[in-house]
Each structure stands twice: as C-alpha cells, then as structure tokens.
C-alpha cells in the first residue's frame, strides 16, 4: 500500500475495484465468483460484496451453476428484457455477438471460415456457437428475442432469401431465415452485410448524427449500404447499393453474378490476391492489409489503387443519393489512409462541389465489427419487446 | 510472409518409415515455410501422425533427409526438437492436471535465478502469452483440472510459445471440442501464423483445415497424394485425393 493514503482513498479504492470486477465480467461473459477473485486478484469476500452491491444496482445477474462438481455463483452482466444475437456470416469469417436492448455486448466470438463455405455446415456452426455462447453467459434460447444475420449477398427483405443467383455458391435456393430459425429455435431476420454495417454506423457509429449517409464495405467483396432520411434504403429486391456489381471494365472478367467486368472482379479479394501472387506467393487479404500498413511497397500500391478504383464508383453513388458522409468499413479500410486517402481523392475529384457542406469520407467507428453490430440491431428492431412480467418469471425461476 | 526463394523452415525429402511389416511412410516429401499453415490430411493410417512425430523428435525416419532452414539435421529426441525451436501439441495434450496454468507452461523449463524459481516472471510471461493468443483463461493460477477441454487446449497451444518456437505441430487440435472451443483454437492458429511461425496442422475436419491453412498436403497409404493451395481448392478435390478417387503421380505433384 502506498503511504499516500488519504481520507478519500477508501471509497476510491472501492470504486476502482467495482470497475475492475465489472470489466472482468464483461471481458469473459460469465464467471463464477471464485474465478472472478482469481482473475481480478481481489479476495473472495471483496468480490462477494461487490457482486452483491452490483446485483442490487441492477448491473449484474447471478445464477447458481457448478464448477468441478461444486456449487458456484455465476456472475453475468445484467440483461434488460432479454437477449438478441447478431451474426455476421462473412466470406471468410463468422462473427457472433450476444447483446441486450441497451446495445451492450455480453459475449462475442469469431471463427475463420473456409472459402466457399457450405450453407448447411455454416448455419449448423452458427446454431452450435449460439447455443454454446448462451450457455457461457448462463442464458437459454428462451431468453433470446431474435437473431439477426448478415450475409455477403443481396437479400430480399420480404422473404429472407438471396435475391441474386450465383453470388454465394450453393446458397441460392435456401430460405436462410427459416432454415436458421428452425435450428436455433427463435425468429431470424436476414439482411445484406453492407446494409447492416450502414445500420450500425448510422445508429451507433460515425454517421449517427447524419440523416443521409452511405456505408461502403470494402472487404472480400465490395458493397454499400444506404441510409436515406435516417432510414436504411434496401431497394425493391434488396439490390440497392450493390456497387460490387457495377460494371467498370466492359472487357473484364466474367463475375459470379453473370455480368462482365464488375467492380468485384477488379478489386475483390480474389483479384487483389492474384495480383500479388507472382511476387509474394499466396497471401490472405489480412496479410495484404497488414503489409500495406507496415509500408510494404507492392501491397501499399495494391491497396491504394483499390481505394481509387472503389472511390470512382462510390463517387457516382454519391452523385445519385447526395449523402453528407461516406463511412468506409471492411478489412481494406483497416489499412487506414493507405486505402482511404486515394479513395477520398477519387470521390471528391468527381463530385460537384456544393456550397452547403462538403462530403466527408471517414473510417467506420465500429471497424470490422460494424456488420455484426448491425445484425444485433436488426434482431432487436425485429423483436417485439417482451412484457415486464417475463423478466420477473425469469428471475424467480433462477 | 511465405516469400518465394530462400530455404523453407522445414524440408523433408523422400522420408520412409517401416514398422515391422507395415510400411508407414514411403518416399514422402513435405515442406513448411515461415508464416504458413500447412495442413496434413489423409485417412486413418495414412501416415500423418508418423510424419508429425518425426518433426517433433519422437520417431526417426529409416531413410530420407530433414532440413531446417537449409541445414541438414537429425531430430533425434523431443529435447533436440525443443532446442531447434520446434514445439508440438500432441493429441492427448500431455498436461499435468494437478499443476496450475503457469506451472504447466513452464514444466521442465522453469525459470530460475540462483536456484530460486521466478514465479512472478513466469506468471507474467504466461499472462502475456495467453493475451497474445486471445485466450479465455481468467486466471493463470487455476489448476488444470478445473479447466474446460477448450481451455486445456489453449494451455497446450500456449505452452508451445514458451521458448520462442519457429515451428508448431498441432495433432488434431479440434477433435472433441465444442463449437466455441473450436472457434478459439482456430483463432489461436491464425494468431500463430500472424506471429510469423510455421504451423503443421493435422485434422480430419475439412472445414477447419480449409478455414485456416495456406496449403493442404494429402497423404494416402504413406505416400504423397497431392498438394493443394487452400485458397483455390474445393472440398471435392481434397476429398477425392484423400479417398484415392484422384491419384497424383510422383513427380507430377503441383507445388503450391
């Protein structure tokens, strides 16, 4: 103990301990009191007192569980009116978050996926992971009000089906929402990943103070989500903002969508990785982004040119919808100004300068988590808020 | 990254091994570069584990050459492998249940100063290693018996990072794990690759293998039966090579 102890230190120490316990619970999702003591370095008595205080204040929930055959007190963050699940089923990654109506994330998990992952295997993984994560925070499927899932393909909001064939191999004829709902046992809402990124950024992120914004997802494929007058604009068949399938080279390669020379065939991950293969061998998109950030010449050039190429298409989009801000997310945006700089230049050079407010191009505040947070928001929006009585029942049952 | 040119981290050429009447490996070639995850797949008894055990010093080849960064070596025992900075996670993990996480990480390589154990430093390093792997183990003082299967697997993988390895061998790391635990282990493998290590991954799960590896080497009846670039190969091509529906002639092997 330091010799600087003053009269106020007792309560500030207690406050610091409370914060430490809260952060630790947040980090691990659910911990028993004994594990909490070990993880924080506080005594079990202190932990027990703090947990009791925080329970009374409605910050945490407790439940009886077992560890190594012994009774233990499981501590989780308090949930307001049930849980929702956000799922981002990307091209090469699966991300899942559990969150509540206060938009706070209670548990989070990611998993690398193979290229062209199969529909049945991936949805099964989602269902298993969700069940496992719920168990970890001491909840069950009955606590879940809904699941939101984002996929890298345009989705028809009315049916929850992919509205363009061939974009996700082997996924075309599946009713995504229904198939997953059957496996997880609660309602599922489906949307395009870029639309979800737009939803998250305009609700919680960089464009939350703007009525009109565009979110550009620069990842394995390129997409955009539009927010017009504060509402996501999906288009009649969910095709709005599919800038990855805007033609930029009439003589280019044939795209997965069946057209020719789409933006994706030029700056999609396959095209970018093919371009570095002769000198660097097989790299992943993440390798390219990391190398560009470190200043590797070839990879920086590749990422910068991709930024300019995407910017040219985004400029046209901006002329059509006139947003106040363009928010850029996805893995490529993680390389920072190497990518954003040329993209910003390409957009502003093609835009008509207006005297009211210049167009801003900013990175996503939520980073690569924007899509999964959007999926969580979608689930919360789609869910009907349960009556207060449900919460009481849940507590008396535990 | 796996740059062209330069000697590979590990190169095994024309490796053969016989157990009595059984020819376990016959003329197998295998290569791993730094910053590369190479999956070793094949049916039961195809020779995957035999090959991996040679890398970790448990078995010695009857014939063939092993090179590490261009130098011909003989990995005569697991401790020699450790000196060569090769770490292995065996299928049965080989952890001590009665010891805590820190003690397991440093088992046999405890840090000492003037004969005294340096518990504080070992705990600090353990925390650092677990953080590097984004591992979900709340306390480094928990005895292993209190951990879940997935957490034990993280400890086993974390242990490989003690002693600054350059090559890590993982034998069936996701077998018998739950969905969340599998996700954690696959994330660990990505981290190992990001740290610049070479990783040999043995697994039966084609989804996991294709998710994290750069290259997939197929063994069939103790022989090479194809080398595939994971980012360009479909499930079907790999399964065809494993089951023998396609046969790759020696010498015609495509080099990824």
Tab-separated table of C-alpha atoms in Angstrom, chain A residues 27-321:
chain	number	residue	atom	x	y	z
A	27	UNK	CA	-14.494	-9.481	-20.835
A	28	UNK	CA	-15.244	-13.115	-20.025
A	29	UNK	CA	-19.034	-13.037	-20.453
A	30	UNK	CA	-19.774	-15.135	-17.383
A	31	UNK	CA	-17.531	-16.057	-14.467
A	32	UNK	CA	-18.111	-17.681	-11.106
A	33	UNK	CA	-17.270	-15.628	-8.037
A	34	UNK	CA	-14.220	-17.811	-7.365
A	35	UNK	CA	-12.975	-17.298	-10.931
A	36	UNK	CA	-13.649	-13.587	-10.593
A	37	UNK	CA	-11.491	-13.448	-7.483
A	38	UNK	CA	-8.675	-15.252	-9.294
A	39	UNK	CA	-8.979	-13.104	-12.409
A	40	UNK	CA	-9.069	-9.776	-10.556
A	41	UNK	CA	-6.703	-10.639	-7.729
A	42	UNK	CA	-9.297	-9.462	-5.175
A	43	UNK	CA	-10.256	-11.582	-2.188
A	44	UNK	CA	-13.364	-13.743	-2.484
A	45	UNK	CA	-15.003	-11.730	0.309
A	46	UNK	CA	-14.432	-8.448	-1.555
A	47	UNK	CA	-15.738	-9.974	-4.778
A	48	UNK	CA	-18.774	-11.316	-2.987
A	49	UNK	CA	-19.537	-7.863	-1.502
A	50	UNK	CA	-19.047	-6.087	-4.803
A	51	UNK	CA	-21.209	-8.602	-6.671
A	52	UNK	CA	-23.971	-8.165	-4.082
A	53	UNK	CA	-23.828	-4.376	-4.460
A	54	UNK	CA	-23.817	-4.536	-8.234
A	55	UNK	CA	-26.693	-7.021	-8.236
A	56	UNK	CA	-28.712	-4.613	-6.090
A	57	UNK	CA	-27.841	-1.813	-8.507
A	58	UNK	CA	-29.037	-3.940	-11.426
A	59	UNK	CA	-25.631	-4.122	-13.108
A	60	UNK	CA	-25.117	-7.873	-12.929
A	61	UNK	CA	-27.211	-11.024	-12.724
A	62	UNK	CA	-26.263	-14.056	-10.685
A	63	UNK	CA	-27.213	-17.684	-11.145
A	64	UNK	CA	-26.320	-20.950	-9.474
A	65	UNK	CA	-24.074	-23.191	-11.529
A	66	UNK	CA	-21.480	-25.911	-10.937
A	67	UNK	CA	-17.719	-25.892	-11.427
A	68	UNK	CA	-15.764	-29.118	-10.996
A	69	UNK	CA	-18.803	-30.629	-9.342
A	70	UNK	CA	-19.201	-27.885	-6.743
A	71	UNK	CA	-21.931	-25.331	-6.410
A	72	UNK	CA	-20.816	-21.923	-7.619
A	73	UNK	CA	-22.302	-18.490	-8.173
A	74	UNK	CA	-22.165	-17.484	-11.853
A	75	UNK	CA	-21.969	-13.722	-12.429
A	76	UNK	CA	-23.051	-12.237	-15.784
A	77	UNK	CA	-23.859	-8.718	-16.955
A	78	UNK	CA	-27.489	-7.798	-16.337
A	79	UNK	CA	-29.694	-8.035	-19.385
A	80	UNK	CA	-32.569	-5.712	-19.988
A	81	UNK	CA	-35.605	-7.510	-21.374
A	82	UNK	CA	-33.844	-10.453	-22.892
A	83	UNK	CA	-31.034	-11.062	-25.301
A	84	UNK	CA	-30.556	-10.767	-29.017
A	85	UNK	CA	-27.989	-12.413	-31.266
A	86	UNK	CA	-26.134	-10.715	-34.108
A	87	UNK	CA	-24.429	-12.933	-36.695
A	88	UNK	CA	-22.130	-11.816	-39.482
A	89	UNK	CA	-21.553	-14.691	-41.854
A	90	UNK	CA	-18.840	-13.135	-43.995
A	91	UNK	CA	-16.848	-14.567	-46.872
A	92	UNK	CA	-14.035	-15.874	-44.674
A	93	UNK	CA	-15.147	-15.087	-41.130
A	94	UNK	CA	-18.072	-15.734	-38.866
A	95	UNK	CA	-18.695	-13.252	-36.053
A	96	UNK	CA	-21.374	-13.622	-33.418
A	97	UNK	CA	-22.360	-11.242	-30.618
A	98	UNK	CA	-24.894	-11.586	-27.835
A	99	UNK	CA	-26.318	-8.263	-26.763
A	100	UNK	CA	-29.242	-6.728	-24.922
A	101	UNK	CA	-31.681	-3.899	-25.539
A	102	UNK	CA	-29.143	-1.420	-24.162
A	103	UNK	CA	-26.922	-2.364	-27.168
A	104	UNK	CA	-24.268	-3.634	-24.808
A	105	UNK	CA	-22.420	-6.726	-25.959
A	106	UNK	CA	-22.449	-9.554	-23.431
A	107	UNK	CA	-20.446	-12.138	-25.351
A	108	UNK	CA	-18.579	-12.200	-28.623
A	109	UNK	CA	-16.940	-14.896	-30.720
A	110	UNK	CA	-15.335	-15.127	-34.128
A	111	UNK	CA	-14.362	-18.080	-36.266
A	112	UNK	CA	-12.372	-18.317	-39.509
A	113	UNK	CA	-14.356	-19.899	-42.358
A	114	UNK	CA	-13.122	-21.641	-45.492
A	115	UNK	CA	-13.547	-20.114	-48.903
A	116	UNK	CA	-16.913	-21.041	-50.456
A	117	UNK	CA	-18.141	-22.397	-47.152
A	118	UNK	CA	-21.208	-24.581	-47.368
A	119	UNK	CA	-24.630	-23.407	-46.355
A	120	UNK	CA	-25.556	-26.427	-44.217
A	121	UNK	CA	-22.203	-26.613	-42.424
A	122	UNK	CA	-22.027	-22.864	-41.739
A	123	UNK	CA	-25.597	-22.485	-40.468
A	124	UNK	CA	-25.007	-25.512	-38.261
A	125	UNK	CA	-21.877	-23.865	-36.867
A	126	UNK	CA	-23.883	-20.705	-36.177
A	127	UNK	CA	-26.548	-22.643	-34.282
A	128	UNK	CA	-23.952	-24.575	-32.242
A	129	UNK	CA	-21.936	-21.450	-31.442
A	130	UNK	CA	-25.029	-19.528	-30.380
A	131	UNK	CA	-26.084	-22.369	-28.061
A	132	UNK	CA	-22.567	-22.586	-26.602
A	133	UNK	CA	-22.317	-18.828	-26.074
A	134	UNK	CA	-25.725	-18.681	-24.398
A	135	UNK	CA	-24.602	-21.408	-22.034
A	136	UNK	CA	-21.468	-19.457	-21.241
A	137	UNK	CA	-23.450	-16.422	-20.079
A	138	UNK	CA	-25.919	-18.610	-18.203
A	139	UNK	CA	-28.855	-17.996	-20.566
A	140	UNK	CA	-31.041	-20.235	-22.684
A	141	UNK	CA	-32.783	-19.951	-26.057
A	142	UNK	CA	-35.976	-18.779	-24.308
A	143	UNK	CA	-34.128	-15.568	-23.305
A	144	UNK	CA	-33.373	-14.775	-26.940
A	145	UNK	CA	-35.817	-12.411	-28.617
A	146	UNK	CA	-34.353	-12.890	-32.054
A	147	UNK	CA	-31.358	-13.435	-34.303
A	148	UNK	CA	-30.131	-11.048	-36.989
A	149	UNK	CA	-27.833	-12.398	-39.655
A	150	UNK	CA	-25.851	-10.615	-42.342
A	151	UNK	CA	-24.596	-12.333	-45.496
A	152	UNK	CA	-22.353	-11.148	-48.354
A	153	UNK	CA	-25.157	-11.169	-50.939
A	154	UNK	CA	-28.210	-9.038	-51.689
A	155	UNK	CA	-31.187	-10.216	-49.659
A	156	UNK	CA	-34.892	-9.811	-50.359
A	157	UNK	CA	-36.168	-8.441	-47.056
A	158	UNK	CA	-39.683	-9.830	-47.546
A	159	UNK	CA	-38.653	-13.476	-47.905
A	160	UNK	CA	-35.182	-13.530	-46.360
A	161	UNK	CA	-33.759	-15.180	-49.479
A	162	UNK	CA	-30.715	-14.223	-51.502
A	163	UNK	CA	-32.109	-12.278	-54.439
A	164	UNK	CA	-29.273	-12.702	-56.954
A	165	UNK	CA	-28.149	-16.154	-58.006
A	166	UNK	CA	-24.544	-17.310	-58.024
A	167	UNK	CA	-23.095	-14.735	-55.618
A	168	UNK	CA	-22.831	-17.256	-52.772
A	169	UNK	CA	-22.183	-20.659	-54.269
A	170	UNK	CA	-24.715	-23.236	-53.117
A	171	UNK	CA	-26.786	-20.795	-51.056
A	172	UNK	CA	-29.275	-19.678	-53.698
A	173	UNK	CA	-32.298	-21.867	-53.095
A	174	UNK	CA	-32.299	-21.715	-49.329
A	175	UNK	CA	-34.718	-19.800	-47.242
A	176	UNK	CA	-31.974	-18.546	-44.925
A	177	UNK	CA	-34.228	-17.085	-42.236
A	178	UNK	CA	-36.416	-20.165	-41.960
A	179	UNK	CA	-33.557	-22.661	-42.081
A	180	UNK	CA	-31.649	-20.935	-39.302
A	181	UNK	CA	-34.808	-20.223	-37.265
A	182	UNK	CA	-35.508	-23.951	-37.232
A	183	UNK	CA	-32.008	-24.702	-35.943
A	184	UNK	CA	-31.730	-22.033	-33.250
A	185	UNK	CA	-35.383	-22.061	-32.231
A	186	UNK	CA	-36.191	-18.339	-32.403
A	187	UNK	CA	-37.095	-15.765	-35.079
A	188	UNK	CA	-34.359	-14.844	-37.555
A	189	UNK	CA	-34.061	-11.662	-39.633
A	190	UNK	CA	-31.735	-11.660	-42.663
A	191	UNK	CA	-30.050	-8.762	-44.417
A	192	UNK	CA	-27.085	-7.909	-46.590
A	193	UNK	CA	-23.834	-7.325	-44.667
A	194	UNK	CA	-23.249	-3.810	-46.045
A	195	UNK	CA	-26.806	-2.776	-45.159
A	196	UNK	CA	-26.158	-3.954	-41.614
A	197	UNK	CA	-22.896	-2.022	-41.487
A	198	UNK	CA	-24.853	1.056	-42.543
A	199	UNK	CA	-27.478	0.384	-39.876
A	200	UNK	CA	-24.833	0.063	-37.144
A	201	UNK	CA	-22.773	3.070	-38.200
A	202	UNK	CA	-25.846	5.291	-38.541
A	203	UNK	CA	-27.182	4.180	-35.137
A	204	UNK	CA	-24.034	3.848	-33.026
A	205	UNK	CA	-21.090	4.862	-35.193
A	206	UNK	CA	-19.560	7.500	-37.422
A	207	UNK	CA	-22.755	8.595	-39.219
A	208	UNK	CA	-25.107	8.670	-36.208
A	209	UNK	CA	-25.532	12.446	-36.460
A	210	UNK	CA	-26.329	12.436	-40.180
A	211	UNK	CA	-29.658	11.943	-41.928
A	212	UNK	CA	-28.192	10.791	-45.246
A	213	UNK	CA	-25.152	8.575	-45.347
A	214	UNK	CA	-23.545	5.800	-47.338
A	215	UNK	CA	-21.580	2.925	-45.810
A	216	UNK	CA	-19.014	1.302	-48.080
A	217	UNK	CA	-17.944	-2.202	-47.126
A	218	UNK	CA	-14.542	-2.891	-48.662
A	219	UNK	CA	-13.868	-6.494	-47.772
A	220	UNK	CA	-13.515	-9.714	-49.797
A	221	UNK	CA	-16.234	-8.236	-51.988
A	222	UNK	CA	-17.354	-4.629	-52.216
A	223	UNK	CA	-20.802	-3.464	-51.165
A	224	UNK	CA	-22.586	-0.399	-49.893
A	225	UNK	CA	-25.483	0.284	-47.554
A	226	UNK	CA	-27.537	3.439	-47.926
A	227	UNK	CA	-29.260	5.439	-45.221
A	228	UNK	CA	-31.736	7.982	-46.583
A	229	UNK	CA	-33.523	10.374	-44.257
A	230	UNK	CA	-32.412	8.302	-41.262
A	231	UNK	CA	-33.753	5.011	-42.632
A	232	UNK	CA	-31.877	2.179	-44.348
A	233	UNK	CA	-32.769	2.006	-48.026
A	234	UNK	CA	-32.662	-1.579	-49.290
A	235	UNK	CA	-34.394	-1.186	-52.636
A	236	UNK	CA	-37.228	-3.240	-54.071
A	237	UNK	CA	-35.344	-6.570	-54.120
A	238	UNK	CA	-32.562	-5.708	-51.702
A	239	UNK	CA	-30.210	-4.716	-54.513
A	240	UNK	CA	-29.668	-1.088	-53.507
A	241	UNK	CA	-26.002	-0.226	-53.013
A	242	UNK	CA	-24.593	-3.370	-54.679
A	243	UNK	CA	-21.652	-1.372	-56.017
A	244	UNK	CA	-19.533	-4.530	-56.263
A	245	UNK	CA	-21.597	-5.372	-59.332
A	246	UNK	CA	-21.309	-2.027	-61.087
A	247	UNK	CA	-19.557	-2.510	-64.415
A	248	UNK	CA	-16.181	-0.791	-64.591
A	249	UNK	CA	-14.493	-2.753	-67.391
A	250	UNK	CA	-16.710	-3.839	-70.307
A	251	UNK	CA	-13.991	-6.254	-71.470
A	252	UNK	CA	-13.219	-7.553	-67.983
A	253	UNK	CA	-13.615	-10.946	-66.404
A	254	UNK	CA	-16.994	-12.606	-66.004
A	255	UNK	CA	-18.323	-12.056	-62.475
A	256	UNK	CA	-20.053	-14.528	-60.152
A	257	UNK	CA	-23.302	-12.633	-60.841
A	258	UNK	CA	-23.077	-13.455	-64.558
A	259	UNK	CA	-22.237	-9.962	-65.789
A	260	UNK	CA	-18.897	-8.769	-67.058
A	261	UNK	CA	-16.155	-6.574	-65.570
A	262	UNK	CA	-17.935	-5.823	-62.262
A	263	UNK	CA	-16.019	-3.817	-59.629
A	264	UNK	CA	-15.615	-7.065	-57.644
A	265	UNK	CA	-13.714	-8.717	-60.497
A	266	UNK	CA	-11.139	-5.900	-60.277
A	267	UNK	CA	-10.797	-5.114	-56.555
A	268	UNK	CA	-12.436	-8.144	-54.907
A	269	UNK	CA	-10.102	-10.249	-52.738
A	270	UNK	CA	-9.570	-12.844	-55.491
A	271	UNK	CA	-8.374	-10.210	-57.949
A	272	UNK	CA	-6.151	-8.421	-55.405
A	273	UNK	CA	-4.510	-11.615	-54.150
A	274	UNK	CA	-3.967	-12.819	-57.712
A	275	UNK	CA	-2.119	-9.560	-58.422
A	276	UNK	CA	0.453	-10.103	-55.637
A	277	UNK	CA	0.826	-13.844	-56.184
A	278	UNK	CA	3.712	-13.641	-58.696
A	279	UNK	CA	5.983	-11.852	-56.212
A	280	UNK	CA	4.698	-12.782	-52.744
A	281	UNK	CA	3.079	-16.171	-53.272
A	282	UNK	CA	-0.299	-16.968	-51.785
A	283	UNK	CA	-1.302	-14.279	-49.282
A	284	UNK	CA	-4.556	-13.721	-47.447
A	285	UNK	CA	-6.410	-10.420	-47.610
A	286	UNK	CA	-5.393	-9.797	-43.994
A	287	UNK	CA	-1.722	-10.299	-44.933
A	288	UNK	CA	-2.056	-7.702	-47.683
A	289	UNK	CA	-3.695	-5.209	-45.313
A	290	UNK	CA	-1.049	-5.775	-42.613
A	291	UNK	CA	1.793	-5.457	-45.131
A	292	UNK	CA	0.298	-2.275	-46.585
A	293	UNK	CA	0.091	-0.839	-43.075
A	294	UNK	CA	3.735	-1.746	-42.455
A	295	UNK	CA	4.668	0.138	-45.616
A	296	UNK	CA	5.364	-2.749	-47.987
A	297	UNK	CA	5.582	-1.068	-51.390
A	298	UNK	CA	3.762	-3.608	-53.519
A	299	UNK	CA	0.904	-4.156	-51.093
A	300	UNK	CA	0.519	-0.416	-50.392
A	301	UNK	CA	0.246	0.224	-54.103
A	302	UNK	CA	-2.319	-2.536	-54.481
A	303	UNK	CA	-4.462	-1.248	-51.608
A	304	UNK	CA	-4.140	2.387	-52.734
A	305	UNK	CA	-5.167	1.567	-56.310
A	306	UNK	CA	-8.119	-0.421	-54.987
A	307	UNK	CA	-9.130	2.627	-52.942
A	308	UNK	CA	-9.042	4.841	-56.026
A	309	UNK	CA	-10.956	2.306	-58.119
A	310	UNK	CA	-13.694	1.899	-55.468
A	311	UNK	CA	-13.773	5.674	-54.922
A	312	UNK	CA	-14.585	6.221	-58.603
A	313	UNK	CA	-17.697	4.047	-58.277
A	314	UNK	CA	-18.659	5.499	-54.887
A	315	UNK	CA	-18.489	8.997	-56.453
A	316	UNK	CA	-21.269	8.010	-58.858
A	317	UNK	CA	-23.287	6.634	-55.969
A	318	UNK	CA	-22.811	9.947	-54.138
A	319	UNK	CA	-24.000	11.924	-57.160
A	320	UNK	CA	-27.196	9.847	-57.164
A	321	UNK	CA	-28.016	9.986	-53.450
